[in-house]
Amino acid sequence: FVASVATALILHAESTAGTPAMLPDAAGKELWESTPEVTQPPAGMPASYRPVMVRRPQPPSGVHVPAPKDHANTNEQDGHADFNRNAPLEPTAFGFQVRGAPYVQGIKSALDFNQQSALNTGKDMAFDKLANTAYKPNPGLFDQEKIKLPYETNRWWQNLVVEDGIDPIHPYPYMVKCQKNSSIVGFPRFSAAQNAMTSSQVADWEIGDAAGGLASRLVTGSDALGVEVTWSGSAPASATMKSRFYKGQPFVTFQTGSMKPSLKTIHAILKVDLLGRTVSSYGVNDVGNATKLARQMVEAPSLTQITLNDGSQWLIASKPPITWTQSGTSQLVSQGSGTHTGFIQLAHMGDKPADNLDVLQKYAGTYPVEGSVTYAQIQNNQGVGRSADILMFYKTNTDDSSVSTQAYQAGSVPASMTLLSFVLPHHVALLNQTAPLSPGLSGYRSAKGPLTAVAGNIITYRQPLESVSFDGAQPISTSDRDAIQQQLLKDVAQSTNVTAPDPYFFGKGIARIARLYQIAMEIGDTGSASTLSKRLVALMAPWLCAKNNEDPLRYDGFWGGIVSQKGADDSGADFGQGRYNDHHFHYGYFLYAGAVLAKYDVGAFQPFQEPLNQLLRDYANPSYIDAQFPYMRHFDPYDGHSWAAGLYTFGDGRNQESTGEAINAYYSAYLYAKATGLEDTADFYEIVLNMEATSGKLYWHPTTAQAKELYMEPFVHNAVGVLWSAKADFATFFGAEAEFIFGIQMIPFTPATKLLVTPGWVKDAWCPDGSCSGAMKVAADHANYNGWAQFLYSAYSMVNREQALPLAMKCAPDDGNTLTNVLHWIATNGQQKSS
């Protein structure tokens, strides 16, 4: 997630102890705020900054960052009777049930995730096992009977199982905290300053047992899209509560068991209205269809509308029906002395409560109990191009085992038996067989912009695929080839030394040499290619074969990953690598080097294949049943991009800084699968690569017009430095200079960079008004011909090659770049003349 040292830090808002900041509302109540409403960018780079990419532990948004700490319960875990630190690695079905293509009739999946991956050869682990897992799981946060090794690390809900598990998660459009005996639900209010868009995360409701019967909570399951949390009492047959949290749900649903429900709010309750039901409110258009109407009248929950003194209105659905009694000014309790076993749903009613009520009441009572994602086989449609359908399928509480979701979509049941969901802005333009609901819902958003309502248990969108390969995007002219050849000879002589001891900078170094190797083969310089191949082998052997480098890689059986020894020993070392920060960034560079070697020198590649297979499985394992590595560690299929942060807790949820390095991770995975003959695996990685690029272009690389729509003025920039679950920063973890922010979203420059860096975006950022004095131009000038400036000039070549090329060649390259690569990239991506 975070692409920097600070990723290894634990971020709390304005409190070294992690205590949330409290602000009074209009009624004198208290609001919990995870980030300051008005934020400032971090201070500039230290004086020790040198013109290569050295990342610094600098938090964005001016938020205080305490020193990293060990797990609060480390000492207790060693003696925990139920905590089996030597538990066997068991291949188990991921999540609540088997997921994927079998549920979606007539869809052929690009890859079967319920089988072992072809990357898993069954060979022994290539890396020595970590002697002591530095950061141990907290057994008091998850059900060890249901959740087996290896544990997941970079999920959007990771806060639930990190430290003491009380920091919030963000199932858009809500904020949720899972306490031991209750759950807090809030509806974030977004606001913007010049360099940050943040959210005041208000604790609007706390749901629990009025009789105090809930005593503990555990994460009891997860699937491809969500997580399950279960609360229980201290005695058998006592009260229980369970929720399965999914992003994009207008209702937050809690299943109750033998409990007396209580709803507390930090606001004053002004009005409680029990709503009557009409035939139309059941979502049955054909009043004459008695079967549909009768079924829905039985299935439908009761509805109560609540008005609070902050001006918000909420809809509460319950089944069996609950009559809510107000206790004091800020609490609702179920009427009577009996307990409740059923479900309760909470929904904020947006900015147009009356209109939104018409939609919400039709779909109340249906909620997801399982989520899966199917990546369909790639299609090549004439006149349209290559694409792949992405299907997010939700099994709901109203599903009958004898009735398929396909029948539901055909309209054989009332609207309220179908799931109501939200999709993100990048989904909307790509929706296929799913359409925005009309009328929809108004006044709902996430940190990625407005949310759009859709109805249906399957959400399908068509992901366009832009092809990439080892070679550049365009043919190389004779004059460019000659210039590249001359520079290549210089770089082969001068730029093949790699001394970095850590996996990130070492990875960048060998990828730099692999780029030279690839370019040499592309222009037919086999002599240089042979030299570079030998150099790669000599550099990679200590890390992947002999394992006698200064900071060796180790296998961690708890979290199912490969970590650096220094990262395991020190949570602040290697950018938090030992706690699973940035693995896709780091190992993506290794995989690129391996892919080039596999393509051109199979014999030299052979000793590295198994360790590289395992590094790829560490960050992009395409199998649910792998006993050694979790499935797709970083990638979030709902958001369409990766989260870089690992086992750290943040008030604003997950985040990612370097979209360019995320693109490189899946580009390298794709090339590696192609070079090793794994065609189906390569297809899957190509789909993921393009999904990452689609989200990266929109959310991290917005045009000015897109930024105004997605974010909020005055936070209108052509680049986002760090994007979180609940905020966006125009800053990086290593400095606030604009060249850092633009540059970190581009590197490294490879043939895949065109997926992320486009002429339209560059022109908007460089020449927004035709005067060519935009933010990217100003940033390039400020960088003063260092490595950051070179990245920006390389991007500018897509708009004006003639002007950009000499400027880019004047710069001192970053430690992952060479002048040969700059020439090659501009030759194969740049425009000849100003547009």
mmCIF file of N, CA and C in Angstrom, residues 780 783-794 804-814 817-819 822:
data_model
loop_
_atom_site.group_PDB
_atom_site.id
_atom_site.type_symbol
_atom_site.label_atom_id
_atom_site.label_comp_id
_atom_site.label_asym_id
_atom_site.label_seq_id
_atom_site.Cartn_x
_atom_site.Cartn_y
_atom_site.Cartn_z
ATOM 1 N N ALA A 780 8.452 20.258 -13.365
ATOM 2 C CA ALA A 780 9.669 19.869 -14.087
ATOM 3 C C ALA A 780 10.737 20.951 -13.964
ATOM 4 N N ALA A 783 12.294 20.862 -10.535
ATOM 5 C CA ALA A 783 13.169 19.708 -10.284
ATOM 6 C C ALA A 783 14.588 19.931 -10.792
ATOM 7 N N ASN A 784 14.758 20.869 -11.711
ATOM 8 C CA ASN A 784 16.092 21.317 -12.117
ATOM 9 C C ASN A 784 16.977 20.177 -12.633
ATOM 10 N N TYR A 785 16.455 19.447 -13.587
ATOM 11 C CA TYR A 785 17.219 18.450 -14.340
ATOM 12 C C TYR A 785 17.708 17.263 -13.496
ATOM 13 N N ASN A 786 16.983 16.941 -12.438
ATOM 14 C CA ASN A 786 17.321 15.708 -11.728
ATOM 15 C C ASN A 786 16.488 14.559 -12.287
ATOM 16 N N GLY A 787 16.515 13.413 -11.596
ATOM 17 C CA GLY A 787 15.791 12.258 -12.098
ATOM 18 C C GLY A 787 14.295 12.455 -12.188
ATOM 19 N N TRP A 788 13.739 13.244 -11.261
ATOM 20 C CA TRP A 788 12.308 13.514 -11.307
ATOM 21 C C TRP A 788 11.950 14.326 -12.548
ATOM 22 N N ALA A 789 12.762 15.328 -12.837
ATOM 23 C CA ALA A 789 12.510 16.136 -14.034
ATOM 24 C C ALA A 789 12.543 15.263 -15.279
ATOM 25 N N GLN A 790 13.446 14.300 -15.310
ATOM 26 C CA GLN A 790 13.573 13.430 -16.478
ATOM 27 C C GLN A 790 12.281 12.637 -16.729
ATOM 28 N N PHE A 791 11.653 12.163 -15.659
ATOM 29 C CA PHE A 791 10.384 11.456 -15.823
ATOM 30 C C PHE A 791 9.326 12.374 -16.428
ATOM 31 N N LEU A 792 9.272 13.591 -15.944
ATOM 32 C CA LEU A 792 8.256 14.526 -16.425
ATOM 33 C C LEU A 792 8.507 14.949 -17.865
ATOM 34 N N TYR A 793 9.768 15.151 -18.229
ATOM 35 C CA TYR A 793 10.078 15.473 -19.624
ATOM 36 C C TYR A 793 9.784 14.280 -20.529
ATOM 37 N N SER A 794 10.046 13.073 -20.042
ATOM 38 C CA SER A 794 9.723 11.882 -20.839
ATOM 39 C C SER A 794 8.223 11.826 -21.120
ATOM 40 N N ALA A 804 10.824 18.007 -25.795
ATOM 41 C CA ALA A 804 11.059 17.232 -24.578
ATOM 42 C C ALA A 804 12.351 16.427 -24.621
ATOM 43 N N LEU A 805 12.708 15.896 -25.784
ATOM 44 C CA LEU A 805 13.846 14.978 -25.863
ATOM 45 C C LEU A 805 15.145 15.591 -25.350
ATOM 46 N N PRO A 806 15.571 16.758 -25.831
ATOM 47 C CA PRO A 806 16.836 17.304 -25.326
ATOM 48 C C PRO A 806 16.780 17.653 -23.838
ATOM 49 N N LEU A 807 15.611 18.048 -23.337
ATOM 50 C CA LEU A 807 15.483 18.346 -21.913
ATOM 51 C C LEU A 807 15.635 17.074 -21.085
ATOM 52 N N ALA A 808 14.999 16.002 -21.538
ATOM 53 C CA ALA A 808 15.088 14.729 -20.816
ATOM 54 C C ALA A 808 16.515 14.197 -20.816
ATOM 55 N N MET A 809 17.210 14.332 -21.933
ATOM 56 C CA MET A 809 18.570 13.808 -22.033
ATOM 57 C C MET A 809 19.568 14.638 -21.222
ATOM 58 N N LYS A 810 19.184 15.824 -20.841
ATOM 59 C CA LYS A 810 20.061 16.690 -20.044
ATOM 60 C C LYS A 810 20.020 16.322 -18.558
ATOM 61 N N CYS A 811 19.027 15.529 -18.162
ATOM 62 C CA CYS A 811 18.822 15.219 -16.748
ATOM 63 C C CYS A 811 19.699 14.060 -16.288
ATOM 64 N N ALA A 812 19.996 14.046 -15.002
ATOM 65 C CA ALA A 812 20.707 12.929 -14.385
ATOM 66 C C ALA A 812 19.695 11.837 -14.040
ATOM 67 N N PRO A 813 19.876 10.615 -14.551
ATOM 68 C CA PRO A 813 18.855 9.578 -14.349
ATOM 69 C C PRO A 813 18.701 9.144 -12.894
ATOM 70 N N ASP A 814 17.496 8.755 -12.567
ATOM 71 C CA ASP A 814 17.178 8.089 -11.310
ATOM 72 C C ASP A 814 17.898 6.744 -11.262
ATOM 73 N N ASN A 817 16.766 4.118 -13.724
ATOM 74 C CA ASN A 817 16.598 4.568 -15.104
ATOM 75 C C ASN A 817 17.962 4.758 -15.762
ATOM 76 N N THR A 818 17.981 4.818 -17.080
ATOM 77 C CA THR A 818 19.195 5.107 -17.853
ATOM 78 C C THR A 818 18.831 6.017 -19.010
ATOM 79 N N LEU A 819 19.824 6.668 -19.566
ATOM 80 C CA LEU A 819 19.578 7.489 -20.749
ATOM 81 C C LEU A 819 19.162 6.627 -21.935
ATOM 82 N N VAL A 822 15.504 6.207 -21.574
ATOM 83 C CA VAL A 822 14.820 7.460 -21.913
ATOM 84 C C VAL A 822 14.701 7.602 -23.429
#
